[in-house]
Tab-separated table of C-alpha atoms in Angstrom:
chain	number	residue	atom	x	y	z
G	110	MET	CA	-2.233	-127.484	94.683
G	111	GLU	CA	-2.452	-124.670	92.113
G	112	HIS	CA	-4.109	-121.431	93.008
G	113	GLN	CA	-6.511	-119.806	90.526
G	114	PRO	CA	-5.387	-116.329	89.465
G	115	LEU	CA	-7.495	-113.578	90.970
G	116	THR	CA	-7.863	-111.719	87.662
G	117	HIS	CA	-10.232	-114.247	86.131
G	118	PRO	CA	-13.306	-113.395	88.266
G	119	VAL	CA	-12.763	-109.661	87.678
G	120	ALA	CA	-12.499	-110.160	83.944
G	121	ALA	CA	-15.566	-112.375	83.948
G	122	ALA	CA	-17.535	-109.777	85.935
G	123	ALA	CA	-16.484	-107.002	83.527
G	124	SER	CA	-17.474	-109.188	80.591
G	125	ARG	CA	-20.909	-109.821	82.135
G	126	THR	CA	-21.323	-106.078	82.741
G	127	ASN	CA	-20.459	-105.260	79.144
G	128	ARG	CA	-22.865	-107.895	77.898
G	129	GLY	CA	-25.567	-106.504	80.183
G	130	VAL	CA	-25.643	-103.102	78.387
G	131	SER	CA	-26.742	-103.538	74.798
G	132	PRO	CA	-25.483	-101.264	71.998
G	133	THR	CA	-29.021	-99.959	71.524
G	134	THR	CA	-29.181	-98.891	75.177
G	135	ARG	CA	-25.837	-97.123	74.922
G	136	ALA	CA	-26.968	-95.370	71.735
G	137	TRP	CA	-30.174	-94.123	73.409
G	138	PHE	CA	-28.115	-93.002	76.400
G	139	PHE	CA	-25.883	-90.820	74.209
G	140	LEU	CA	-28.890	-89.537	72.264
G	141	SER	CA	-30.838	-88.591	75.377
G	142	PRO	CA	-29.575	-84.926	75.547
G	143	SER	CA	-30.504	-84.363	71.901
G	144	MET	CA	-33.858	-86.065	72.368
G	145	LEU	CA	-34.537	-83.922	75.432
G	146	PHE	CA	-33.735	-80.774	73.458
G	147	LEU	CA	-36.020	-81.872	70.618
G	148	GLY	CA	-38.726	-82.632	73.140
G	149	VAL	CA	-38.518	-79.067	74.473
G	150	LEU	CA	-38.765	-77.687	70.924
G	151	ILE	CA	-41.771	-79.867	70.135
G	152	ALA	CA	-43.483	-78.843	73.364
G	153	ALA	CA	-42.847	-75.155	72.602
G	154	SER	CA	-44.223	-75.621	69.080
G	155	LEU	CA	-47.387	-77.219	70.472
G	156	LEU	CA	-47.831	-74.321	72.899
G	157	VAL	CA	-47.498	-71.839	70.034
G	158	LEU	CA	-50.038	-73.854	68.042
G	159	ARG	CA	-52.474	-73.755	70.973
G	160	MET	CA	-52.093	-70.007	71.385
G	161	SER	CA	-52.670	-69.461	67.667
G	162	VAL	CA	-56.270	-70.692	68.017
G	163	GLY	CA	-56.910	-68.728	71.201
G	164	THR	CA	-58.243	-65.233	71.668
G	165	LYS	CA	-56.517	-62.145	72.972
G	166	GLY	CA	-56.651	-62.238	76.749
G	167	ALA	CA	-57.794	-65.878	76.748
G	168	GLU	CA	-54.931	-67.619	74.947
G	169	TRP	CA	-55.322	-70.906	76.833
G	170	THR	CA	-59.085	-71.079	77.299
G	171	GLY	CA	-60.576	-69.434	74.217
G	172	PHE	CA	-60.885	-70.928	70.757
G	173	SER	CA	-61.055	-68.909	67.562
G	174	LEU	CA	-59.627	-68.980	64.048
G	175	ALA	CA	-59.799	-65.205	63.749
G	176	SER	CA	-55.998	-64.915	63.867
G	177	TYR	CA	-55.658	-67.167	60.823
G	178	ALA	CA	-58.468	-65.329	59.042
G	179	GLN	CA	-56.611	-62.076	59.700
G	180	LEU	CA	-53.587	-63.439	57.844
G	181	LEU	CA	-55.716	-63.631	54.679
G	182	GLU	CA	-55.938	-59.843	54.564
G	183	PRO	CA	-53.913	-58.226	51.737
G	184	TYR	CA	-51.397	-56.622	54.096
G	185	TYR	CA	-50.432	-59.908	55.748
G	186	LEU	CA	-50.445	-61.848	52.488
G	187	LYS	CA	-48.136	-59.228	51.009
G	188	SER	CA	-45.827	-59.623	54.005
G	189	LEU	CA	-45.755	-63.416	53.604
G	190	LEU	CA	-45.040	-63.187	49.877
G	191	LEU	CA	-42.328	-60.580	50.527
G	192	THR	CA	-40.705	-62.858	53.110
G	193	LEU	CA	-40.697	-65.854	50.770
G	194	ARG	CA	-39.462	-63.767	47.838
G	195	LEU	CA	-36.542	-62.205	49.722
G	196	ALA	CA	-35.620	-65.562	51.232
G	197	LEU	CA	-35.676	-67.205	47.793
G	198	ILE	CA	-33.668	-64.444	46.086
G	199	SER	CA	-31.110	-64.416	48.887
G	200	ALA	CA	-30.772	-68.205	48.615
G	201	VAL	CA	-30.111	-68.003	44.867
G	202	ILE	CA	-27.552	-65.189	45.248
G	203	ALA	CA	-25.818	-66.907	48.176
G	204	VAL	CA	-25.522	-70.172	46.220
G	205	ILE	CA	-24.134	-68.397	43.140
G	206	LEU	CA	-21.517	-66.648	45.291
G	207	ALA	CA	-20.777	-69.805	47.279
G	208	ILE	CA	-20.082	-72.122	44.330
G	209	PRO	CA	-16.622	-70.730	43.399
G	210	VAL	CA	-15.626	-70.475	47.067
G	211	ALA	CA	-16.765	-74.027	47.740
G	212	TYR	CA	-14.965	-75.338	44.649
G	213	THR	CA	-11.745	-73.656	45.750
G	214	MET	CA	-12.078	-75.125	49.243
G	215	SER	CA	-12.753	-78.605	47.886
G	216	ARG	CA	-9.632	-78.559	45.721
G	217	LEU	CA	-7.175	-77.235	48.303
G	218	THR	CA	-4.454	-79.730	49.151
G	219	SER	CA	-2.814	-77.917	52.061
G	220	PRO	CA	-4.599	-78.589	55.380
G	221	PHE	CA	-3.398	-75.259	56.777
G	222	VAL	CA	-4.775	-73.232	53.862
G	223	ARG	CA	-8.026	-75.228	54.033
G	224	ARG	CA	-8.381	-74.276	57.718
G	225	ILE	CA	-7.778	-70.610	56.863
G	226	PHE	CA	-10.517	-70.737	54.228
G	227	LEU	CA	-12.869	-72.497	56.614
G	228	ALA	CA	-12.242	-69.915	59.356
G	229	ALA	CA	-12.899	-67.076	56.901
G	230	VAL	CA	-16.156	-68.680	55.746
G	231	LEU	CA	-17.342	-69.361	59.294
G	232	LEU	CA	-16.510	-65.847	60.502
G	233	PRO	CA	-20.066	-64.454	60.004
G	234	LEU	CA	-21.400	-67.236	62.226
G	235	LEU	CA	-18.902	-66.334	64.964
G	236	VAL	CA	-19.829	-62.635	65.047
G	237	ASN	CA	-23.019	-61.527	66.731
G	238	LEU	CA	-25.820	-60.896	64.224
G	239	LEU	CA	-26.586	-57.547	65.815
G	240	LEU	CA	-22.993	-56.382	65.318
G	241	GLN	CA	-23.058	-57.487	61.691
G	242	SER	CA	-26.253	-55.521	61.089
G	243	TYR	CA	-24.788	-52.391	62.665
G	244	GLY	CA	-21.752	-52.883	60.438
G	245	TRP	CA	-24.034	-52.812	57.413
G	246	LEU	CA	-25.571	-49.589	58.745
G	247	VAL	CA	-22.097	-48.037	58.709
G	248	ILE	CA	-21.364	-49.323	55.207
G	249	LEU	CA	-24.699	-48.584	53.503
G	250	GLY	CA	-25.668	-45.318	55.201
G	251	PRO	CA	-25.920	-42.050	53.213
G	252	GLY	CA	-22.547	-41.031	54.635
G	253	GLY	CA	-21.279	-44.566	54.797
G	254	MET	CA	-18.217	-46.193	53.316
G	255	LEU	CA	-19.888	-47.412	50.117
G	256	ASN	CA	-21.407	-44.041	49.177
G	257	GLN	CA	-18.162	-42.248	49.999
G	258	ALA	CA	-16.209	-44.653	47.806
G	259	LEU	CA	-18.639	-44.302	44.893
G	260	MET	CA	-18.568	-40.493	45.105
G	261	GLY	CA	-14.767	-40.551	45.387
G	262	LEU	CA	-14.586	-42.567	42.161
G	263	GLY	CA	-16.956	-40.135	40.460
G	264	LEU	CA	-19.603	-42.788	39.795
G	265	ILE	CA	-22.328	-40.897	41.655
G	266	LYS	CA	-22.786	-37.225	42.503
G	267	ARG	CA	-24.882	-37.651	45.644
G	268	PRO	CA	-25.463	-40.515	48.060
G	269	ILE	CA	-27.866	-43.234	47.012
G	270	MET	CA	-30.329	-44.711	49.476
G	271	LEU	CA	-29.343	-48.289	50.292
G	272	LEU	CA	-30.913	-48.533	53.736
G	273	TYR	CA	-34.553	-49.061	54.672
G	274	ASN	CA	-35.400	-50.786	51.404
G	275	GLN	CA	-35.342	-54.301	50.038
G	276	ASN	CA	-31.876	-53.940	48.497
G	277	GLY	CA	-30.205	-53.275	51.839
G	278	VAL	CA	-32.106	-56.095	53.521
G	279	LEU	CA	-31.159	-58.454	50.697
G	280	MET	CA	-27.451	-57.687	51.069
G	281	GLY	CA	-27.616	-58.294	54.798
G	282	LEU	CA	-29.489	-61.580	54.348
G	283	VAL	CA	-26.992	-62.878	51.792
G	284	GLN	CA	-23.970	-61.982	53.901
G	285	THR	CA	-25.221	-63.457	57.163
G	286	ALA	CA	-26.366	-66.743	55.580
G	287	PHE	CA	-23.420	-67.157	53.190
G	288	PRO	CA	-21.623	-69.851	55.285
G	289	LEU	CA	-24.745	-72.011	55.257
G	290	ALA	CA	-24.460	-72.190	51.471
G	291	VAL	CA	-20.700	-72.762	51.274
G	292	LEU	CA	-20.337	-75.705	53.659
G	293	PRO	CA	-22.750	-78.248	52.057
G	294	ILE	CA	-21.631	-77.313	48.546
G	295	ALA	CA	-17.958	-77.726	49.474
G	296	SER	CA	-18.724	-81.088	51.055
G	297	ALA	CA	-20.547	-82.262	47.921
G	298	MET	CA	-17.754	-81.068	45.620
G	299	ARG	CA	-15.146	-82.769	47.769
G	300	GLY	CA	-16.988	-86.026	47.153
G	301	VAL	CA	-16.602	-85.687	43.371
G	302	ALA	CA	-13.662	-87.906	42.441
G	303	ARG	CA	-10.830	-86.356	40.474
G	304	THR	CA	-10.992	-89.254	38.034
G	305	TYR	CA	-14.195	-87.863	36.515
G	306	GLU	CA	-12.529	-84.527	35.841
G	307	GLU	CA	-9.433	-86.207	34.430
G	308	ALA	CA	-11.559	-88.379	32.145
G	309	ALA	CA	-13.444	-85.329	30.835
G	310	ALA	CA	-10.188	-83.432	30.299
G	311	THR	CA	-8.766	-86.424	28.441
G	312	LEU	CA	-11.725	-86.304	26.066
G	313	GLY	CA	-10.903	-82.684	25.230
G	314	ALA	CA	-13.135	-80.743	27.625
G	315	SER	CA	-11.890	-77.395	28.863
G	316	ARG	CA	-11.710	-76.529	32.548
G	317	PHE	CA	-14.941	-74.568	32.350
G	318	GLN	CA	-16.676	-77.428	30.544
G	319	VAL	CA	-15.432	-79.900	33.148
G	320	PHE	CA	-16.755	-77.672	35.900
G	321	ARG	CA	-20.104	-77.033	34.216
G	322	GLN	CA	-20.817	-80.511	32.879
G	323	VAL	CA	-19.178	-82.729	35.503
G	324	VAL	CA	-18.636	-81.010	38.847
G	325	LEU	CA	-21.841	-78.964	39.022
G	326	PRO	CA	-24.279	-81.781	38.107
G	327	MET	CA	-22.633	-84.178	40.557
G	328	SER	CA	-22.690	-81.496	43.285
G	329	MET	CA	-26.372	-80.665	42.776
G	330	PRO	CA	-27.558	-82.366	46.018
G	331	GLY	CA	-25.194	-80.148	48.031
G	332	ILE	CA	-26.269	-77.065	46.075
G	333	ILE	CA	-29.944	-77.750	46.753
G	334	THR	CA	-29.186	-78.403	50.419
G	335	GLY	CA	-27.270	-75.132	50.724
G	336	ALA	CA	-30.070	-73.183	49.050
G	337	THR	CA	-32.621	-74.790	51.377
G	338	LEU	CA	-30.617	-73.911	54.486
G	339	VAL	CA	-30.240	-70.287	53.385
G	340	PHE	CA	-33.934	-70.051	52.521
G	341	ALA	CA	-35.065	-71.460	55.877
G	342	TYR	CA	-32.613	-69.256	57.794
G	343	ASN	CA	-33.593	-66.033	56.029
G	344	ALA	CA	-37.331	-66.731	56.003
G	345	SER	CA	-37.327	-66.482	59.798
G	346	SER	CA	-34.770	-63.660	59.985
G	347	PHE	CA	-35.686	-60.825	62.332
G	348	VAL	CA	-32.646	-58.695	63.214
G	349	VAL	CA	-31.491	-57.962	59.660
G	350	PRO	CA	-34.866	-56.809	58.236
G	351	LEU	CA	-35.647	-54.838	61.387
G	352	LEU	CA	-32.381	-52.854	61.402
G	353	LEU	CA	-31.698	-52.583	57.672
G	354	GLY	CA	-35.300	-52.324	56.506
G	355	GLY	CA	-37.079	-50.742	59.427
G	356	ARG	CA	-40.832	-50.884	59.050
G	357	ARG	CA	-40.536	-50.305	55.283
G	358	VAL	CA	-39.667	-53.960	54.658
G	359	PRO	CA	-42.352	-55.760	56.691
G	360	MET	CA	-41.094	-59.321	56.685
G	361	LEU	CA	-43.225	-61.758	58.637
G	362	ALA	CA	-40.796	-62.154	61.553
G	363	VAL	CA	-40.871	-58.372	62.095
G	364	MET	CA	-44.656	-58.454	62.107
G	365	VAL	CA	-44.613	-61.224	64.701
G	366	HIS	CA	-42.427	-59.008	66.885
G	367	ASP	CA	-44.791	-56.059	66.428
G	368	GLN	CA	-47.779	-58.165	67.423
G	369	ILE	CA	-46.047	-59.182	70.666
G	370	ALA	CA	-44.064	-56.137	71.793
G	371	PRO	CA	-46.502	-53.213	71.608
G	372	LEU	CA	-49.824	-55.024	71.126
G	373	MET	CA	-49.403	-58.158	73.280
G	374	ASN	CA	-51.525	-60.010	70.735
G	375	TRP	CA	-50.155	-63.509	71.293
G	376	PRO	CA	-52.721	-65.371	69.145
G	377	ALA	CA	-51.998	-63.239	66.068
G	378	ALA	CA	-48.237	-63.575	66.552
G	379	SER	CA	-48.534	-67.331	67.078
G	380	ALA	CA	-50.692	-67.777	63.988
G	381	ALA	CA	-48.165	-65.875	61.866
G	382	GLY	CA	-45.375	-68.009	63.296
G	383	VAL	CA	-47.268	-71.235	62.580
G	384	VAL	CA	-47.925	-70.182	58.974
G	385	LEU	CA	-44.259	-69.289	58.509
G	386	ILE	CA	-43.091	-72.605	59.984
G	387	VAL	CA	-45.526	-74.679	57.905
G	388	THR	CA	-44.601	-72.845	54.697
G	389	THR	CA	-40.872	-73.237	55.333
G	390	LEU	CA	-41.232	-76.922	56.211
G	391	ALA	CA	-43.252	-77.550	53.047
G	392	ILE	CA	-40.568	-75.955	50.878
G	393	MET	CA	-37.811	-77.847	52.720
G	394	THR	CA	-39.708	-81.123	52.239
G	395	LEU	CA	-39.995	-80.455	48.519
G	396	SER	CA	-36.287	-79.628	48.390
G	397	GLU	CA	-35.416	-82.828	50.245
G	398	PHE	CA	-37.510	-84.839	47.799
G	399	ILE	CA	-35.724	-83.265	44.834
G	400	THR	CA	-32.329	-83.787	46.482
G	401	GLY	CA	-33.046	-87.443	47.243
G	402	ARG	CA	-34.259	-88.053	43.717
G	403	ARG	CA	-31.164	-86.373	42.292
G	404	ARG	CA	-28.904	-88.412	44.555
G	405	ARG	CA	-30.542	-91.658	43.476
G	406	MET	CA	-30.097	-90.701	39.827
G	407	LEU	CA	-26.393	-90.025	40.390
G	408	GLU	CA	-25.942	-93.339	42.200
G	409	ALA	CA	-27.714	-95.165	39.385
G	410	SER	CA	-25.544	-93.494	36.736
G	411	GLN	CA	-22.373	-94.537	38.554
């Protein structure tokens, strides 16, 4: 009489266990930490929204739209427009500076050199934002490195004021958000096949013409994505405008801090935060629409 091997029941049980857990259940299980984190963010956003329609001293029980009406005053409107303008200008400058770096990264063949480039690009994200801002204070100060170098070259006779104005804040915003522009652009350019460039070169196009008429148009979704990331990051920036601009560059995030720290006016700060979030989300939605439309056009042309 033959004996049944003992491994068959174990294998059958394991098979039943695997069939008992569906792929959808496993996917939700792995997504649960991210979903929990998003849930916390949504709950915090709802709390901020509730406080924005409260009153000072009665944030949870009162109801008033005075905080939003206050934002219609010229001073606050000027702060909002300044925030959007600096964020937009910094996004344009960061993208212009990021395009050649991203193109170089996308065309590197050596994995080691590509890692070196990637580490150099990611370096601002690895250094504390406060330390970077203090570094800019050392560079841009009246007795800083930049003024000393310019006077040593004979280009200026006395130090120029680069701190506590929009120019200093703009330089800090561009530098800190530069990696956010490089990475999506490099990814988009890496997806452009070399055959398109070779075909254009075969037809007599120069390297600059190939780059301008082939690589850039096909990389436009990544360029728009990079500009959107820089804009959203700098629109909510607080450390850079506070240290490099002081109170002379009243970006909206600095005003939110001022409403909380000395005044303890939570409704006004919450209303300013809600307006900033809604404005940024609206611009990002428009950018995503343009990017999706551009991507569909590229797919149709191919």
